PDB file of C-alpha atoms in Angstrom:
ATOM      1  CA  MET V   1      -0.041  -0.017  -0.062  1.00 36.00           C
ATOM      2  CA  HIS V   2       1.516   3.539  -1.056  1.00 37.00           C
ATOM      3  CA  ASP V   3       0.301   6.316   1.126  1.00 41.00           C
ATOM      4  CA  MET V   4       0.143   9.981   0.432  1.00 44.00           C
ATOM      5  CA  ASN V   5      -0.077  11.526   3.740  1.00 44.00           C
ATOM      6  CA  PRO V   6      -0.425  15.140   3.765  1.00 46.00           C
ATOM      7  CA  LYS V   7      -0.242  16.375   7.250  1.00 45.00           C
ATOM      8  CA  PRO V   8      -3.338  17.952   8.627  1.00 51.00           C
ATOM      9  CA  CYS V   9      -3.140  21.669   9.175  1.00 51.00           C
ATOM     10  CA  ALA V  10      -6.613  22.597  10.244  1.00 52.00           C
ATOM     11  CA  ALA V  11      -6.503  23.730  13.834  1.00 49.00           C
ATOM     12  CA  ASP V  12      -9.919  22.008  14.683  1.00 50.00           C
ATOM     13  CA  LEU V  13      -8.289  18.608  14.363  1.00 57.00           C
ATOM     14  CA  ARG V  14      -6.018  19.212  17.324  1.00 57.00           C
ATOM     15  CA  ASP V  15      -8.566  18.562  20.261  1.00 57.00           C
ATOM     16  CA  ARG V  16     -11.066  16.177  18.435  1.00 66.00           C
ATOM     17  CA  ASP V  17     -11.318  12.470  18.487  1.00 85.00           C
ATOM     18  CA  PHE V  18     -10.943  10.995  15.068  1.00 92.00           C
ATOM     19  CA  ASP V  19      -9.784   8.090  13.063  1.00 94.00           C
ATOM     20  CA  LEU V  20      -7.236   7.782  10.247  1.00 96.00           C
ATOM     21  CA  ILE V  21      -8.881   6.113   7.318  1.00 96.00           C
ATOM     22  CA  TYR V  22      -7.292   4.983   4.063  1.00 96.00           C
ATOM     23  CA  VAL V  23      -9.088   5.975   0.947  1.00 96.00           C
ATOM     24  CA  TYR V  24      -8.432   4.688  -2.741  1.00 95.00           C
ATOM     25  CA  ALA V  25      -6.727   7.392  -4.627  1.00 94.00           C
ATOM     26  CA  GLY V  26      -5.939   5.572  -7.902  1.00 91.00           C
ATOM     27  CA  SER V  27      -3.142   3.176  -9.020  1.00 89.00           C
ATOM     28  CA  SER V  28       0.504   3.331  -9.775  1.00 90.00           C
ATOM     29  CA  GLY V  29       1.328   0.496 -12.143  1.00 89.00           C
ATOM     30  CA  ASP V  30      -0.425  -2.645 -10.697  1.00 88.00           C
ATOM     31  CA  ALA V  31      -0.698  -1.254  -7.077  1.00 91.00           C
ATOM     32  CA  PRO V  32      -3.307   0.661  -5.436  1.00 92.00           C
ATOM     33  CA  VAL V  33      -2.405   4.124  -4.050  1.00 94.00           C
ATOM     34  CA  HIS V  34      -4.132   5.172  -0.906  1.00 95.00           C
ATOM     35  CA  GLU V  35      -4.439   8.430   0.978  1.00 96.00           C
ATOM     36  CA  GLU V  36      -4.669   8.751   4.703  1.00 96.00           C
ATOM     37  CA  LEU V  37      -7.402  10.984   5.893  1.00 97.00           C
ATOM     38  CA  PRO V  38      -8.612  12.277   9.211  1.00 98.00           C
ATOM     39  CA  ALA V  39     -12.425  11.348   9.667  1.00 98.00           C
ATOM     40  CA  ARG V  40     -15.020  10.752  12.324  1.00 98.00           C
ATOM     41  CA  GLN V  41     -16.884   7.344  12.277  1.00 97.00           C
ATOM     42  CA  VAL V  42     -20.600   7.938  11.907  1.00 96.00           C
ATOM     43  CA  GLU V  43     -21.659   4.265  11.661  1.00 94.00           C
ATOM     44  CA  PRO V  44     -19.554   1.130  10.707  1.00 93.00           C
ATOM     45  CA  GLY V  45     -17.802   1.780   7.422  1.00 92.00           C
ATOM     46  CA  VAL V  46     -19.338   5.321   7.267  1.00 97.00           C
ATOM     47  CA  TYR V  47     -17.050   8.421   7.936  1.00 98.00           C
ATOM     48  CA  GLU V  48     -17.411  12.021   7.810  1.00 98.00           C
ATOM     49  CA  LEU V  49     -14.245  13.409   6.373  1.00 98.00           C
ATOM     50  CA  LEU V  50     -12.310  16.042   8.819  1.00 98.00           C
ATOM     51  CA  ALA V  51     -10.101  17.285   6.049  1.00 98.00           C
ATOM     52  CA  SER V  52     -10.059  17.529   2.094  1.00 98.00           C
ATOM     53  CA  PRO V  53      -7.806  15.092   0.413  1.00 98.00           C
ATOM     54  CA  GLY V  54      -4.439  16.072  -1.306  1.00 96.00           C
ATOM     55  CA  LEU V  55      -4.508  13.404  -3.848  1.00 94.00           C
ATOM     56  CA  THR V  56      -7.848  11.755  -3.847  1.00 96.00           C
ATOM     57  CA  LEU V  57     -10.509  13.084  -6.083  1.00 95.00           C
ATOM     58  CA  ASN V  58     -14.196  13.509  -5.814  1.00 96.00           C
ATOM     59  CA  LEU V  59     -14.164  14.079  -1.681  1.00 98.00           C
ATOM     60  CA  ALA V  60     -13.990  17.186   0.328  1.00 98.00           C
ATOM     61  CA  LYS V  61     -14.107  17.961   4.161  1.00 99.00           C
ATOM     62  CA  GLY V  62     -17.490  17.427   5.577  1.00 98.00           C
ATOM     63  CA  ASP V  63     -18.509  14.603   3.059  1.00 98.00           C
ATOM     64  CA  LEU V  64     -20.046  11.503   4.568  1.00 98.00           C
ATOM     65  CA  VAL V  65     -18.397   8.526   2.756  1.00 98.00           C
ATOM     66  CA  ARG V  66     -18.487   4.744   2.877  1.00 97.00           C
ATOM     67  CA  ILE V  67     -15.727   2.642   2.006  1.00 94.00           C
ATOM     68  CA  ASP V  68     -16.747  -0.367   0.187  1.00 91.00           C
ATOM     69  CA  ALA V  69     -13.411  -1.849  -1.085  1.00 90.00           C
ATOM     70  CA  PRO V  70      -9.858  -0.869  -0.612  1.00 87.00           C
ATOM     71  CA  ASP V  71      -9.204  -0.920  -4.235  1.00 90.00           C
ATOM     72  CA  ARG V  72     -12.200   1.200  -5.422  1.00 92.00           C
ATOM     73  CA  PRO V  73     -12.942   5.034  -4.658  1.00 94.00           C
ATOM     74  CA  ALA V  74     -15.129   5.849  -1.660  1.00 96.00           C
ATOM     75  CA  THR V  75     -18.767   6.173  -2.286  1.00 96.00           C
ATOM     76  CA  VAL V  76     -20.020   9.698  -1.291  1.00 97.00           C
ATOM     77  CA  LEU V  77     -23.292   9.375   0.510  1.00 97.00           C
ATOM     78  CA  LYS V  78     -23.731  13.140   1.440  1.00 97.00           C
ATOM     79  CA  ARG V  79     -21.935  16.173   0.261  1.00 97.00           C
ATOM     80  CA  GLY V  80     -20.571  18.245   3.022  1.00 97.00           C
ATOM     81  CA  GLY V  81     -20.712  21.590   1.099  1.00 97.00           C
ATOM     82  CA  ASN V  82     -17.140  22.196   0.656  1.00 98.00           C
ATOM     83  CA  TYR V  83     -15.094  22.277  -2.579  1.00 97.00           C
ATOM     84  CA  CYS V  84     -11.851  20.605  -2.202  1.00 98.00           C
ATOM     85  CA  ILE V  85      -8.985  22.586  -3.951  1.00 98.00           C
ATOM     86  CA  GLN V  86      -5.865  20.849  -4.752  1.00 98.00           C
ATOM     87  CA  ILE V  87      -2.470  22.500  -5.725  1.00 98.00           C
ATOM     88  CA  TYR V  88       0.670  20.627  -6.884  1.00 95.00           C
ATOM     89  CA  GLY V  89       4.192  22.099  -7.179  1.00 93.00           C
ATOM     90  CA  ASP V  90       7.623  20.895  -6.703  1.00 92.00           C
ATOM     91  CA  ALA V  91       8.107  23.669  -3.905  1.00 91.00           C
ATOM     92  CA  ILE V  92       6.129  26.428  -2.546  1.00 95.00           C
ATOM     93  CA  PRO V  93       7.582  29.319  -0.614  1.00 95.00           C
ATOM     94  CA  ASP V  94       6.230  29.039   3.151  1.00 96.00           C
ATOM     95  CA  HIS V  95       5.371  32.768   2.707  1.00 97.00           C
ATOM     96  CA  GLU V  96       3.184  31.898   0.144  1.00 97.00           C
ATOM     97  CA  ILE V  97       1.606  28.967   1.744  1.00 97.00           C
ATOM     98  CA  ASP V  98       0.751  31.344   4.807  1.00 97.00           C
ATOM     99  CA  ARG V  99      -0.558  34.271   2.584  1.00 98.00           C
ATOM    100  CA  LEU V 100      -2.896  31.726   0.860  1.00 98.00           C
ATOM    101  CA  ALA V 101      -4.005  30.067   4.146  1.00 98.00           C
ATOM    102  CA  SER V 102      -4.818  33.627   5.627  1.00 98.00           C
ATOM    103  CA  GLU V 103      -6.703  34.648   2.452  1.00 98.00           C
ATOM    104  CA  VAL V 104      -8.597  31.462   2.274  1.00 99.00           C
ATOM    105  CA  ALA V 105      -9.547  31.717   5.977  1.00 98.00           C
ATOM    106  CA  SER V 106     -10.531  35.576   6.086  1.00 98.00           C
ATOM    107  CA  GLU V 107     -11.962  36.033   2.573  1.00 97.00           C
ATOM    108  CA  LEU V 108     -13.636  32.522   1.933  1.00 98.00           C
ATOM    109  CA  ARG V 109     -14.195  30.957   5.178  1.00 98.00           C
ATOM    110  CA  GLY V 110     -12.107  28.088   4.085  1.00 98.00           C
ATOM    111  CA  THR V 111      -9.129  26.069   5.528  1.00 99.00           C
ATOM    112  CA  LEU V 112      -5.587  24.808   4.563  1.00 98.00           C
ATOM    113  CA  ASP V 113      -6.302  20.916   5.494  1.00 98.00           C
ATOM    114  CA  GLY V 114      -2.805  19.444   4.304  1.00 96.00           C
ATOM    115  CA  ARG V 115       0.469  19.934   2.920  1.00 95.00           C
ATOM    116  CA  HIS V 116       2.736  17.308   1.513  1.00 91.00           C
ATOM    117  CA  GLY V 117       5.945  18.877   0.036  1.00 88.00           C
ATOM    118  CA  GLY V 118       4.758  21.266  -2.808  1.00 90.00           C
ATOM    119  CA  SER V 119       1.155  19.870  -2.621  1.00 95.00           C
ATOM    120  CA  LEU V 120      -1.668  21.626  -0.855  1.00 98.00           C
ATOM    121  CA  ALA V 121      -5.420  20.514  -0.094  1.00 98.00           C
ATOM    122  CA  LEU V 122      -7.687  23.057   0.903  1.00 99.00           C
ATOM    123  CA  SER V 123     -11.460  23.359   1.783  1.00 99.00           C
ATOM    124  CA  VAL V 124     -13.707  26.069   0.755  1.00 98.00           C
ATOM    125  CA  PRO V 125     -17.503  26.322   1.486  1.00 98.00           C
ATOM    126  CA  SER V 126     -19.463  26.492  -1.647  1.00 96.00           C
ATOM    127  CA  GLY V 127     -21.321  29.421  -0.423  1.00 95.00           C
ATOM    128  CA  ALA V 128     -18.117  31.520  -0.822  1.00 97.00           C
ATOM    129  CA  GLY V 129     -19.067  32.068  -4.407  1.00 94.00           C
ATOM    130  CA  GLY V 130     -17.027  31.107  -7.519  1.00 94.00           C
ATOM    131  CA  GLU V 131     -15.901  34.695  -8.402  1.00 96.00           C
ATOM    132  CA  ARG V 132     -14.579  35.151  -4.823  1.00 97.00           C
ATOM    133  CA  ILE V 133     -12.848  31.770  -4.850  1.00 98.00           C
ATOM    134  CA  ARG V 134     -11.343  32.689  -8.176  1.00 97.00           C
ATOM    135  CA  THR V 135      -9.916  36.026  -7.087  1.00 98.00           C
ATOM    136  CA  VAL V 136      -8.096  34.466  -4.252  1.00 98.00           C
ATOM    137  CA  PHE V 137      -6.593  31.406  -6.179  1.00 98.00           C
ATOM    138  CA  ASP V 138      -5.870  33.117  -9.530  1.00 98.00           C
ATOM    139  CA  GLY V 139      -4.046  35.499  -7.384  1.00 98.00           C
ATOM    140  CA  PHE V 140      -2.006  32.771  -5.969  1.00 98.00           C
ATOM    141  CA  THR V 141      -1.473  31.538  -9.411  1.00 98.00           C
ATOM    142  CA  GLU V 142      -0.184  34.842 -10.554  1.00 98.00           C
ATOM    143  CA  ARG V 143       2.469  34.924  -7.600  1.00 97.00           C
ATOM    144  CA  THR V 144       3.573  31.397  -7.795  1.00 97.00           C
ATOM    145  CA  ALA V 145       2.765  30.148 -11.312  1.00 96.00           C
ATOM    146  CA  LEU V 146       1.079  27.255  -9.871  1.00 97.00           C
ATOM    147  CA  ALA V 147      -2.348  25.971 -11.164  1.00 96.00           C
ATOM    148  CA  TRP V 148      -4.941  25.195  -8.797  1.00 97.00           C
ATOM    149  CA  TYR V 149      -8.189  23.113  -9.600  1.00 94.00           C
ATOM    150  CA  TYR V 150     -11.279  22.004  -8.099  1.00 95.00           C
ATOM    151  CA  ALA V 151     -11.025  18.197  -7.055  1.00 95.00           C
ATOM    152  CA  ASN V 152     -14.434  17.361  -6.427  1.00 95.00           C
ATOM    153  CA  ILE V 153     -16.741  18.961  -9.133  1.00 92.00           C
ATOM    154  CA  TYR V 154     -16.632  16.306 -11.885  1.00 89.00           C
ATOM    155  CA  ARG V 155     -19.006  13.596 -12.444  1.00 87.00           C
ATOM    156  CA  ASN V 156     -16.972  11.093 -14.016  1.00 83.00           C
ATOM    157  CA  PHE V 157     -13.750  12.040 -11.900  1.00 81.00           C
ATOM    158  CA  GLU V 158     -11.796   8.835 -13.311  1.00 80.00           C
ATOM    159  CA  ASP V 159     -12.153  10.239 -16.857  1.00 81.00           C
ATOM    160  CA  PRO V 160     -10.065  13.480 -17.090  1.00 79.00           C
ATOM    161  CA  GLU V 161     -11.409  14.169 -20.576  1.00 84.00           C
ATOM    162  CA  ASP V 162     -15.160  14.202 -19.173  1.00 85.00           C
ATOM    163  CA  GLU V 163     -15.884  17.581 -17.661  1.00 85.00           C
ATOM    164  CA  THR V 164     -19.429  17.085 -16.821  1.00 82.00           C
ATOM    165  CA  LEU V 165     -20.226  18.745 -13.583  1.00 85.00           C
ATOM    166  CA  LEU V 166     -21.788  17.187 -10.571  1.00 88.00           C
ATOM    167  CA  ASP V 167     -23.594  20.404  -9.831  1.00 86.00           C
ATOM    168  CA  TRP V 168     -24.008  19.346  -6.141  1.00 87.00           C
ATOM    169  CA  TRP V 169     -23.081  22.827  -5.055  1.00 88.00           C
ATOM    170  CA  LEU V 170     -26.504  24.037  -6.813  1.00 85.00           C
ATOM    171  CA  GLU V 171     -28.567  21.834  -4.769  1.00 78.00           C
ATOM    172  CA  ARG V 172     -27.286  23.535  -1.318  1.00 64.00           C
TER     173      ARG V 172
END
């Protein structure tokens, strides 16, 4: 089992009881790749995610998920109302990460949930609005030349060519 383990950054994880679960993130050759995420067990096999993933697609903080098989993506039972925004880079200056985390918290009511090397995972409430989200993250891209993307908005997340949207944020 390969693990992508971004260390949780969100302050609300410090004093809470939680489990670490492994969610299927894809495969590398013939081997499955898993990501470790903090979660609260709601019932056997069903978890509320306490952070957005840095590698896995289609999940975000607050989602209720069921893990049916270790070699298949988790099943989303209920959306938690957050966008998962992922950023990948070789290295990101600490001052840029701090600035982004501060802007996401103050302007969008979101959180920096994980950091692993030059990769970041952030949660942003869908109610923050697309224009405000783009302003914050496009500013980060202008300063760092690193792209960002929504990791939980596509219906067929296993097919990068299919851009059909889930539209879950319209139902909230």
